[in-house]
Coordinates of C-alpha atoms in Angstrom, one line a residue:
M1 CA -27.1 186.8 -126.6
R2 CA -29.9 186.6 -124.0
R3 CA -29.1 188.2 -120.6
S4 CA -28.1 185.8 -117.8
L5 CA -30.4 186.1 -114.9
S6 CA -30.1 185.4 -111.2
P7 CA -31.8 182.2 -110.0
L8 CA -35.0 182.3 -108.0
V9 CA -34.7 182.6 -104.3
R10 CA -36.1 179.4 -102.8
L11 CA -38.6 179.6 -99.9
P12 CA -38.4 177.2 -97.0
A13 CA -38.9 173.6 -97.9
N14 CA -42.3 173.2 -96.2
A15 CA -44.6 175.0 -98.6
A16 CA -47.5 174.5 -96.3
R17 CA -46.1 177.1 -94.0
H18 CA -46.4 179.8 -96.7
R19 CA -49.5 181.9 -96.6
A20 CA -51.9 181.3 -99.5
L21 CA -52.0 184.0 -102.1
T22 CA -55.3 185.9 -102.3
G23 CA -57.1 187.0 -105.4
R24 CA -56.0 190.5 -104.8
E25 CA -52.3 189.5 -104.7
L26 CA -52.7 187.5 -107.9
R27 CA -54.1 190.5 -109.6
Q28 CA -51.2 192.6 -108.4
G29 CA -48.8 190.1 -110.0
L30 CA -47.8 187.7 -107.2
C31 CA -47.9 184.0 -108.0
T32 CA -46.4 180.6 -107.0
L33 CA -44.0 178.8 -109.3
P34 CA -42.0 175.6 -108.9
A35 CA -38.2 176.2 -108.4
R36 CA -35.4 173.8 -109.0
T37 CA -31.8 174.4 -108.0
H38 CA -29.4 173.8 -110.9
P39 CA -26.3 171.9 -109.8
A40 CA -24.1 174.2 -112.0
L41 CA -25.3 177.2 -110.0
A42 CA -24.6 175.5 -106.7
S43 CA -21.1 174.6 -107.8
R44 CA -20.4 178.3 -108.5
G45 CA -21.5 179.2 -105.0
R46 CA -24.5 181.2 -106.2
I47 CA -27.0 179.2 -104.3
S48 CA -26.9 176.3 -101.9
P49 CA -27.6 172.9 -103.2
I50 CA -31.0 171.5 -102.1
P51 CA -32.5 168.0 -102.4
Q52 CA -34.9 167.7 -105.3
T53 CA -38.6 167.3 -104.5
P54 CA -41.7 166.5 -106.7
A55 CA -42.6 169.4 -109.0
H56 CA -45.9 170.2 -107.2
N57 CA -44.1 170.6 -103.9
R58 CA -41.6 173.2 -105.0
T59 CA -42.8 176.7 -104.4
C60 CA -41.5 180.2 -104.7
V61 CA -43.0 183.7 -104.9
R62 CA -42.2 186.3 -107.5
Q63 CA -43.3 189.9 -108.1
T64 CA -44.5 190.6 -111.7
S65 CA -45.0 194.3 -111.7
S66 CA -42.6 194.7 -114.7
A67 CA -41.2 192.5 -117.4
A68 CA -37.8 192.7 -115.8
T69 CA -38.8 191.6 -112.3
A70 CA -41.1 188.9 -113.8
T71 CA -38.2 187.2 -115.7
V72 CA -36.6 184.2 -114.0
Q73 CA -34.0 181.6 -114.9
N74 CA -35.6 178.5 -116.2
V75 CA -34.4 175.2 -114.7
N76 CA -36.0 171.9 -115.6
N77 CA -33.4 169.2 -114.8
D78 CA -35.7 166.4 -115.5
D79 CA -37.0 167.9 -118.7
I80 CA -40.5 166.7 -117.9
G81 CA -43.3 168.1 -120.1
P82 CA -46.9 169.3 -119.4
I83 CA -48.4 165.9 -120.0
Q84 CA -46.1 164.2 -117.6
E85 CA -46.6 166.9 -114.9
Y86 CA -50.4 166.7 -115.5
E87 CA -50.4 162.9 -115.0
A88 CA -48.3 163.3 -111.8
R89 CA -50.7 165.8 -110.3
V90 CA -53.7 163.6 -111.3
A91 CA -52.1 160.6 -109.6
Q92 CA -51.4 162.6 -106.5
G93 CA -55.0 163.9 -106.4
T94 CA -54.1 167.5 -106.9
L95 CA -56.0 167.6 -110.2
R96 CA -59.0 165.6 -111.5
N97 CA -58.5 163.8 -114.8
D98 CA -60.5 165.5 -117.6
D99 CA -60.5 164.4 -121.2
H100 CA -61.2 167.9 -122.5
Q101 CA -58.3 169.4 -120.5
R102 CA -56.1 166.5 -121.5
G103 CA -56.7 167.4 -125.1
I104 CA -55.7 171.1 -124.4
I105 CA -52.6 170.0 -122.5
Q106 CA -51.5 168.0 -125.6
S107 CA -51.3 171.3 -127.4
L108 CA -49.1 172.6 -124.6
Q109 CA -47.0 169.5 -125.0
H110 CA -46.7 170.1 -128.8
L111 CA -45.2 173.6 -128.1
H112 CA -43.0 172.3 -125.4
D113 CA -41.6 169.7 -127.8
E114 CA -40.9 172.4 -130.4
L115 CA -39.1 174.6 -127.9
V116 CA -36.7 171.7 -127.0
N117 CA -34.9 172.4 -130.3
Y118 CA -35.6 176.1 -130.7
T119 CA -32.9 178.7 -130.4
A120 CA -33.9 182.3 -130.5
P121 CA -31.8 184.7 -132.7
E122 CA -29.5 187.1 -131.1
V123 CA -31.3 190.3 -130.2
Q124 CA -30.4 193.2 -132.4
R125 CA -30.9 196.4 -130.3
P126 CA -31.7 199.5 -132.4
T127 CA -29.8 202.7 -131.9
I128 CA -31.6 205.8 -130.5
E129 CA -30.7 207.6 -133.7
S130 CA -32.5 205.0 -135.8
L131 CA -35.7 205.5 -133.8
K132 CA -36.0 209.2 -134.6
P133 CA -38.5 210.3 -137.3
A134 CA -37.4 209.6 -140.9
K135 CA -39.3 209.7 -144.2
S136 CA -40.2 206.3 -145.6
F137 CA -41.9 205.6 -149.0
F138 CA -43.7 202.6 -147.4
G139 CA -45.0 204.8 -144.6
G140 CA -47.8 206.1 -146.9
L141 CA -48.6 202.7 -148.5
F142 CA -48.9 200.9 -145.2
K143 CA -50.0 203.7 -143.0
S144 CA -47.4 203.1 -140.4
G145 CA -47.5 206.7 -139.4
P146 CA -44.7 209.3 -138.9
G147 CA -41.7 208.6 -136.7
Q148 CA -42.1 204.8 -136.7
A149 CA -38.9 202.9 -137.2
A150 CA -38.6 199.7 -139.1
I151 CA -39.4 196.4 -137.4
G152 CA -37.5 193.3 -138.6
A153 CA -39.1 190.3 -140.2
I154 CA -40.4 187.5 -137.9
P155 CA -38.0 184.5 -138.0
A156 CA -39.3 181.6 -140.2
N157 CA -38.4 179.1 -137.4
L158 CA -40.4 180.9 -134.7
P159 CA -42.8 178.4 -133.1
R160 CA -46.4 179.4 -133.1
G161 CA -47.4 180.5 -129.6
L162 CA -50.7 179.8 -127.8
Y163 CA -53.7 181.9 -127.0
L164 CA -55.8 180.1 -124.4
Y165 CA -59.2 181.7 -123.8
G166 CA -62.2 180.7 -121.7
D167 CA -64.6 181.8 -119.1
V168 CA -63.8 182.1 -115.4
G169 CA -63.3 178.6 -114.0
S170 CA -62.1 177.1 -117.3
G171 CA -58.7 176.3 -115.9
K172 CA -56.6 179.0 -117.5
T173 CA -54.3 179.6 -114.5
M174 CA -53.7 175.8 -114.0
L175 CA -52.9 175.3 -117.7
M176 CA -50.5 178.3 -117.7
D177 CA -48.8 176.9 -114.6
L178 CA -48.4 173.5 -116.2
F179 CA -46.8 175.0 -119.3
Y180 CA -44.6 177.6 -117.5
D181 CA -43.4 175.2 -114.8
T182 CA -42.3 172.6 -117.3
L183 CA -40.6 174.7 -120.0
P184 CA -37.6 172.6 -121.4
S185 CA -34.2 173.3 -120.1
S186 CA -33.2 174.6 -123.5
I187 CA -35.0 177.8 -122.6
G188 CA -32.6 179.7 -120.5
S189 CA -35.0 182.3 -119.1
K190 CA -38.7 183.0 -119.1
T191 CA -41.1 185.7 -118.3
R192 CA -44.6 185.6 -116.9
I193 CA -46.6 188.7 -116.1
H194 CA -50.2 189.9 -115.9
F195 CA -50.9 191.7 -119.1
H196 CA -52.2 194.8 -117.5
N197 CA -49.0 195.1 -115.5
F198 CA -47.0 194.5 -118.7
M199 CA -48.6 197.3 -120.6
Q200 CA -48.2 199.7 -117.7
D201 CA -44.5 198.8 -117.7
V202 CA -44.3 199.4 -121.4
H203 CA -45.9 202.9 -121.1
R204 CA -43.7 203.7 -118.2
R205 CA -40.6 202.8 -120.2
S206 CA -41.9 204.7 -123.3
H207 CA -42.5 207.9 -121.2
K208 CA -38.9 207.7 -119.8
L209 CA -37.4 207.3 -123.3
K210 CA -39.4 210.2 -124.7
S211 CA -38.4 212.4 -121.8
Q212 CA -34.7 211.6 -122.4
H213 CA -34.6 211.7 -126.3
G214 CA -37.6 213.7 -127.5
I215 CA -41.3 213.1 -127.8
D216 CA -41.0 212.1 -131.5
I217 CA -38.8 209.1 -130.9
D218 CA -40.4 205.7 -131.7
T219 CA -39.9 203.8 -128.5
I220 CA -41.5 200.4 -129.4
P221 CA -38.5 198.7 -131.1
F222 CA -36.2 199.7 -128.3
I223 CA -38.5 198.5 -125.5
A224 CA -39.2 195.2 -127.4
A225 CA -35.5 194.5 -127.8
D226 CA -35.0 195.1 -124.1
I227 CA -37.8 192.7 -123.2
A228 CA -36.6 190.1 -125.7
Q229 CA -33.1 190.2 -124.3
Q230 CA -34.5 189.1 -120.9
G231 CA -36.1 185.9 -122.2
S232 CA -37.2 184.0 -125.3
V233 CA -40.6 182.9 -123.8
L234 CA -43.1 185.5 -122.7
C235 CA -46.3 184.4 -120.9
F236 CA -49.2 186.7 -120.3
D237 CA -52.0 186.2 -117.8
E238 CA -55.4 187.7 -118.7
F239 CA -54.7 189.3 -122.0
Q240 CA -57.1 192.1 -122.7
C241 CA -57.3 195.5 -124.3
T242 CA -59.6 198.2 -122.9
D243 CA -57.5 201.2 -123.3
V244 CA -57.0 203.2 -126.6
A245 CA -53.4 203.9 -125.7
D246 CA -52.7 200.1 -125.5
A247 CA -54.7 199.4 -128.7
M248 CA -52.7 201.9 -130.8
I249 CA -49.3 200.3 -130.0
L250 CA -50.1 196.6 -129.4
R251 CA -49.7 195.3 -132.9
R252 CA -46.2 196.8 -133.4
L253 CA -45.2 195.8 -129.9
L254 CA -46.1 192.1 -130.3
E255 CA -44.7 192.0 -133.8
A256 CA -41.4 193.6 -132.6
L257 CA -41.2 191.0 -129.8
M258 CA -41.8 188.2 -132.4
S259 CA -39.2 189.6 -134.7
H260 CA -36.6 189.0 -131.9
G261 CA -37.7 185.4 -131.7
V262 CA -39.9 185.7 -128.6
V263 CA -42.5 183.0 -128.2
L264 CA -45.8 184.3 -126.8
V265 CA -48.2 182.3 -124.7
T266 CA -51.3 184.0 -123.2
T267 CA -54.5 183.4 -121.4
S268 CA -57.7 185.5 -121.9
N269 CA -61.4 185.6 -121.2
R270 CA -62.1 186.5 -124.9
H271 CA -61.5 185.2 -128.3
P272 CA -59.1 187.5 -130.3
D273 CA -62.0 188.7 -132.4
E274 CA -63.8 190.0 -129.2
L275 CA -60.8 192.0 -128.0
Y276 CA -61.3 195.8 -127.7
K277 CA -64.9 195.4 -129.0
N278 CA -66.6 198.8 -129.5
G279 CA -63.4 200.5 -128.6
I280 CA -62.3 203.9 -130.0
Q281 CA -60.6 203.6 -133.4
R282 CA -61.1 199.8 -133.2
E283 CA -60.3 199.5 -137.0
S284 CA -56.7 200.4 -136.1
F285 CA -56.6 197.5 -133.7
I286 CA -57.7 194.9 -136.3
P287 CA -54.1 194.2 -137.4
A288 CA -53.2 193.3 -133.9
I289 CA -56.1 190.7 -133.9
N290 CA -54.9 189.3 -137.2
L291 CA -51.4 189.0 -135.9
L292 CA -52.6 187.0 -132.8
K293 CA -54.7 184.7 -135.0
N294 CA -52.0 184.2 -137.5
R295 CA -49.1 183.7 -135.2
L296 CA -50.7 181.9 -132.2
H297 CA -52.8 178.8 -132.0
V298 CA -56.1 180.0 -130.6
I299 CA -57.6 177.4 -128.2
N300 CA -61.0 177.4 -126.6
L301 CA -60.9 176.2 -123.0
D302 CA -64.6 176.1 -122.4
S303 CA -65.7 172.5 -122.3
T304 CA -68.6 172.5 -124.8
T305 CA -70.2 169.2 -125.4
D306 CA -72.8 168.2 -128.0
Y307 CA -75.7 166.0 -127.4
R308 CA -73.6 163.0 -128.4
K309 CA -71.2 163.8 -125.5
I310 CA -68.2 164.3 -127.9
P311 CA -65.8 167.1 -126.8
R312 CA -65.3 169.8 -129.3
P313 CA -61.6 170.1 -130.3
P314 CA -60.1 173.1 -128.4
S315 CA -58.2 174.4 -131.4
G316 CA -59.6 176.3 -134.4
V317 CA -60.5 174.6 -137.6
Y318 CA -57.4 175.8 -139.5
H319 CA -54.0 174.5 -138.7
T320 CA -50.7 175.9 -140.1
P321 CA -48.1 174.6 -140.9
L322 CA -48.0 171.0 -142.1
D323 CA -46.0 169.9 -139.1
A324 CA -46.1 166.8 -136.9
H325 CA -49.3 168.0 -135.2
A326 CA -51.3 168.6 -138.4
A327 CA -52.5 165.0 -138.7
S328 CA -53.8 164.9 -135.1
H329 CA -55.6 168.2 -135.7
A330 CA -57.5 166.7 -138.7
E331 CA -58.3 163.4 -136.8
K332 CA -59.8 165.3 -133.8
W333 CA -62.1 167.3 -136.0
F334 CA -63.0 164.2 -138.1
R335 CA -64.2 162.4 -134.9
F336 CA -66.1 165.5 -133.7
L337 CA -67.8 166.2 -137.1
G338 CA -68.4 162.6 -138.1
D339 CA -70.7 159.8 -136.8
P340 CA -70.0 159.0 -133.1
E341 CA -71.7 155.6 -133.5
S342 CA -69.4 154.7 -136.5
P343 CA -66.3 156.8 -136.2
E344 CA -64.0 154.7 -138.4
P345 CA -63.6 156.2 -141.8
H346 CA -64.9 154.4 -144.9
P347 CA -64.8 155.3 -148.6
E348 CA -67.9 156.3 -150.6
V349 CA -68.7 157.0 -154.3
Q350 CA -71.0 159.8 -155.5
T351 CA -72.2 160.1 -159.1
V352 CA -72.4 163.4 -161.0
W353 CA -73.8 163.3 -164.6
G354 CA -72.8 159.7 -164.9
R355 CA -69.2 160.4 -163.6
K356 CA -68.1 158.9 -160.3
I357 CA -66.5 161.0 -157.6
Y358 CA -64.4 159.0 -155.1
I359 CA -64.5 160.1 -151.5
P360 CA -61.7 158.3 -149.7
R361 CA -62.7 158.9 -146.0
V362 CA -66.3 159.4 -144.7
S363 CA -67.8 159.3 -141.3
G364 CA -71.5 160.2 -141.1
T365 CA -71.9 163.4 -143.1
C366 CA -68.2 164.4 -142.8
A367 CA -65.9 163.9 -145.8
W368 CA -62.1 164.0 -145.6
F369 CA -59.9 164.6 -148.7
T370 CA -56.3 165.5 -149.1
F371 CA -55.8 168.6 -151.3
D372 CA -54.4 166.3 -154.1
E373 CA -57.4 164.0 -153.9
L374 CA -59.9 166.9 -154.2
I375 CA -58.3 169.8 -156.1
R376 CA -55.6 168.3 -158.3
Q377 CA -58.3 166.0 -159.8
P378 CA -60.3 167.3 -162.8
T379 CA -63.2 168.4 -160.6
S380 CA -65.7 171.3 -161.3
A381 CA -68.3 173.4 -159.6
A382 CA -70.9 170.8 -160.4
D383 CA -68.9 168.2 -158.5
Y384 CA -68.6 170.4 -155.5
L385 CA -72.3 171.1 -155.4
E386 CA -73.1 167.4 -155.5
L387 CA -70.7 166.9 -152.5
M388 CA -72.6 169.6 -150.6
R389 CA -75.8 167.7 -151.1
S390 CA -74.3 164.6 -149.5
Y391 CA -72.1 166.0 -146.8
D392 CA -72.2 169.0 -144.4
A393 CA -68.6 169.0 -143.2
F394 CA -65.3 168.8 -145.1
I395 CA -61.7 168.2 -144.0
V396 CA -59.1 169.1 -146.5
T397 CA -55.5 168.3 -145.5
D398 CA -52.0 169.0 -146.9
V399 CA -53.1 172.3 -148.7
P400 CA -50.0 173.8 -150.3
G401 CA -49.1 177.4 -150.8
M402 CA -50.0 178.2 -154.4
T403 CA -48.0 180.5 -156.6
F404 CA -48.9 182.1 -159.9
K405 CA -47.8 178.8 -161.6
E406 CA -50.6 177.0 -159.8
R407 CA -53.2 179.6 -160.6
D408 CA -55.6 176.9 -162.0
L409 CA -55.4 175.0 -158.7
A410 CA -56.1 178.3 -156.8
R411 CA -59.1 179.0 -158.9
R412 CA -60.5 175.5 -158.3
F413 CA -59.9 175.7 -154.6
I414 CA -61.7 179.1 -154.4
T415 CA -64.6 177.5 -156.3
F416 CA -64.7 174.8 -153.7
I417 CA -64.5 177.3 -150.8
D418 CA -67.4 179.3 -152.3
A419 CA -69.5 176.1 -152.5
V420 CA -68.9 175.2 -148.9
Y421 CA -69.7 178.8 -147.8
E422 CA -72.9 179.1 -149.8
R423 CA -74.2 175.7 -148.6
Q424 CA -73.4 176.6 -144.9
A425 CA -71.1 173.6 -144.5
K426 CA -68.1 173.3 -142.2
L427 CA -64.5 173.3 -143.3
V428 CA -61.4 172.1 -141.6
L429 CA -58.0 172.7 -143.2
T430 CA -54.3 171.9 -142.6
T431 CA -52.2 174.2 -144.7
E432 CA -48.6 174.7 -145.5
K433 CA -48.9 178.5 -145.3
P434 CA -51.2 180.9 -143.4
L435 CA -54.5 181.5 -145.2
T436 CA -53.3 184.9 -146.4
E437 CA -50.4 183.2 -148.2
L438 CA -52.3 180.3 -149.8
F439 CA -52.9 182.0 -153.2
V440 CA -50.1 184.6 -153.3
S441 CA -46.6 184.0 -152.1
R442 CA -44.5 186.6 -150.3
D443 CA -42.0 186.7 -153.2
E444 CA -44.7 187.2 -155.8
L445 CA -46.2 190.0 -153.7
A446 CA -42.8 191.7 -153.3
A447 CA -42.1 191.5 -157.0
S448 CA -45.5 192.9 -157.9
L449 CA -45.1 195.9 -155.6
K450 CA -41.7 196.5 -157.0
D451 CA -43.0 196.4 -160.5
E452 CA -45.5 199.1 -159.6
G453 CA -42.7 201.3 -158.4
N454 CA -42.6 200.2 -154.8
G455 CA -39.1 199.0 -155.0
Q456 CA -37.6 200.6 -151.9
R457 CA -36.2 197.8 -149.6
E458 CA -36.3 199.5 -146.2
S459 CA -37.6 196.6 -144.0
A460 CA -39.3 195.2 -147.0
D461 CA -39.9 191.8 -145.4
S462 CA -41.7 193.5 -142.5
M463 CA -43.8 195.7 -144.8
I464 CA -44.8 192.7 -146.9
G465 CA -45.8 190.9 -143.8
H466 CA -48.1 193.9 -142.8
F467 CA -49.6 193.9 -146.3
I468 CA -50.3 190.1 -146.2
E469 CA -51.9 190.1 -142.8
D470 CA -54.7 192.4 -144.0
L471 CA -54.6 191.2 -147.6
G472 CA -58.3 191.0 -147.9
H473 CA -58.4 194.8 -147.7
N474 CA -55.1 195.6 -149.4
V475 CA -55.9 193.4 -152.5
E476 CA -57.5 196.5 -154.1
Q477 CA -54.0 197.8 -154.6
L478 CA -53.1 194.7 -156.5
K479 CA -56.1 194.2 -158.9
N480 CA -54.1 195.7 -161.8
S481 CA -50.9 193.8 -161.0
P482 CA -49.7 190.7 -162.9
L483 CA -50.8 188.5 -160.0
F484 CA -54.4 188.6 -161.3
T485 CA -55.9 188.3 -164.7
G486 CA -58.3 191.0 -164.0
E487 CA -60.4 192.8 -161.4
E488 CA -62.9 189.9 -161.1
E489 CA -60.2 187.5 -160.1
A490 CA -58.8 189.9 -157.5
F491 CA -62.3 190.2 -156.1
A492 CA -62.8 186.4 -156.0
F493 CA -59.5 186.1 -154.2
A494 CA -60.4 188.7 -151.5
R495 CA -63.9 187.1 -151.1
A496 CA -62.3 183.7 -150.5
L497 CA -60.2 185.1 -147.7
S498 CA -63.2 186.8 -146.1
R499 CA -65.2 183.7 -146.3
L500 CA -62.5 181.5 -144.8
S501 CA -62.3 184.0 -141.9
E502 CA -66.1 183.7 -141.3
M503 CA -66.1 179.9 -141.6
G504 CA -63.4 179.8 -139.0
S505 CA -65.5 181.6 -136.4
R506 CA -66.8 179.8 -133.4
Q507 CA -70.4 180.8 -134.3
W508 CA -70.1 179.1 -137.7
V509 CA -68.4 176.0 -136.4
E510 CA -70.8 175.4 -133.6
R511 CA -74.0 176.1 -135.5
G512 CA -76.1 173.0 -136.0
M513 CA -73.8 170.8 -133.8
G514 CA -76.4 170.3 -131.1
L515 CA -74.2 171.8 -128.4
E516 CA -75.9 171.7 -125.0
S517 CA -75.4 175.4 -124.5
Q518 CA -77.3 176.1 -127.7
G519 CA -80.3 173.7 -127.3
G520 CA -78.8 170.2 -127.7
K521 CA -80.3 167.7 -130.1
K522 CA -83.3 170.0 -131.0
E523 CA -80.9 172.7 -132.2
R524 CA -79.1 170.2 -134.5
D525 CA -82.4 168.8 -135.8
D526 CA -83.8 172.2 -136.6
W527 CA -80.6 173.2 -138.4
T528 CA -80.6 170.0 -140.4
K529 CA -84.2 170.6 -141.6
M530 CA -83.4 174.2 -142.5
R531 CA -80.3 173.3 -144.5
S532 CA -82.2 170.5 -146.3
R533 CA -84.9 173.0 -147.4
R534 CA -82.2 175.4 -148.7
M535 CA -80.6 172.6 -150.6
E536 CA -83.9 171.6 -152.2
D537 CA -84.5 175.3 -153.2
S538 CA -81.1 175.3 -154.9
M539 CA -81.8 172.3 -157.1

């Protein structure tokens, strides 16, 4: 059960009398939040009832030097969401209406709606004894290191969090304020803290535990459980990693928090791939990056606009799972990648060796298929190459997770991915499973490892999760397993994951789009000519 917290202390009603917070104070962890008085609290005599005022007029100050002091009781009597609050502030004149920001706030609203019906699991606090060094068979396989206790599996119903990144002035603080201020009343308590202060607090707690119980104790699970018990939503301002000590523990810390059902929302100046760049032992930090990208929606706040004045969708090109937001994700990218002068989709037919290929939705040079329309049909590499000659962007929706029984579908889909990659086209997907689970299910992977003698079940779900997150590198261990017909198929599988990762990068997506920051229409024209020459050379 989550810990009950004291309500916020309300400042005098006239917020204008409060001194403005300086940049220095913000960096130290002070910030303004709306505060509402819950009638139930007033009836218990814990705080005096006060008249309700508009959300943007309610102000309080909190200190966020540690996760404990940064946690507050969440009260949202009206259950308004980020979109409603944004529109209220625009109407008041506090904010200026911006279509790009409105699209991002819709992502905040999506998470808000998911949290309405979300209940975090009860926190299972580990014992001190369980955190002391113990031998583990999986320790060698997954390189978890000596003295690291097991971390539980991440709940299947945990909503994907948000990772909002952009340059200074892109509105990160305003967007976080909107989300944090309007969390649904179903969330009992919430935490917001500057990431630097958070990590300092974690190291301080770790040092105290090691002093009390021995230097070999694994403090991460204990600290994560303590933080999770304080609140089920954890918001970070200015996520970054510049310290090797942070880098070495960050992946396990975040994973441990998620295993207790904590939803993470963070802002940053950098894309996850740019975190801890050129840092010491950065290869050990890559799993943390993969965890962020797999478990959080990564959203670009910078308002990039192409020469046609169409805003680039803020989210990445891949969307998981097939939820209520998958359709809008595909539609936004279809409008961006398609023809701005004729955005409505229309069908087309292409002919390959006398056989017709039906393309159900086309706009400009962007083609949109469902997985069944493209992959479950008797298509081949020749068909995909012909599609590449006619279109330079593809949207494939409703991609299922494929088990060994659908190996033919997986091979066909990998052939399509290879064609898209080799022709430098763009690819947008909505998938049932994360990319690393598209071709191999968790159950199949667990069975394969067990067949090879790795049958110990100590935190098996967690260990399988570690294996999957970096499956492109770990696939070497599976090339002789029943999951693949041979080494060549295992290689093709790993290559597909690597190529999907590259095609999801910002550089790949924005190349040739004529973005103003990259040269506008001339950049797009030059790219189109270069791609046409490459296509001619391949004929």
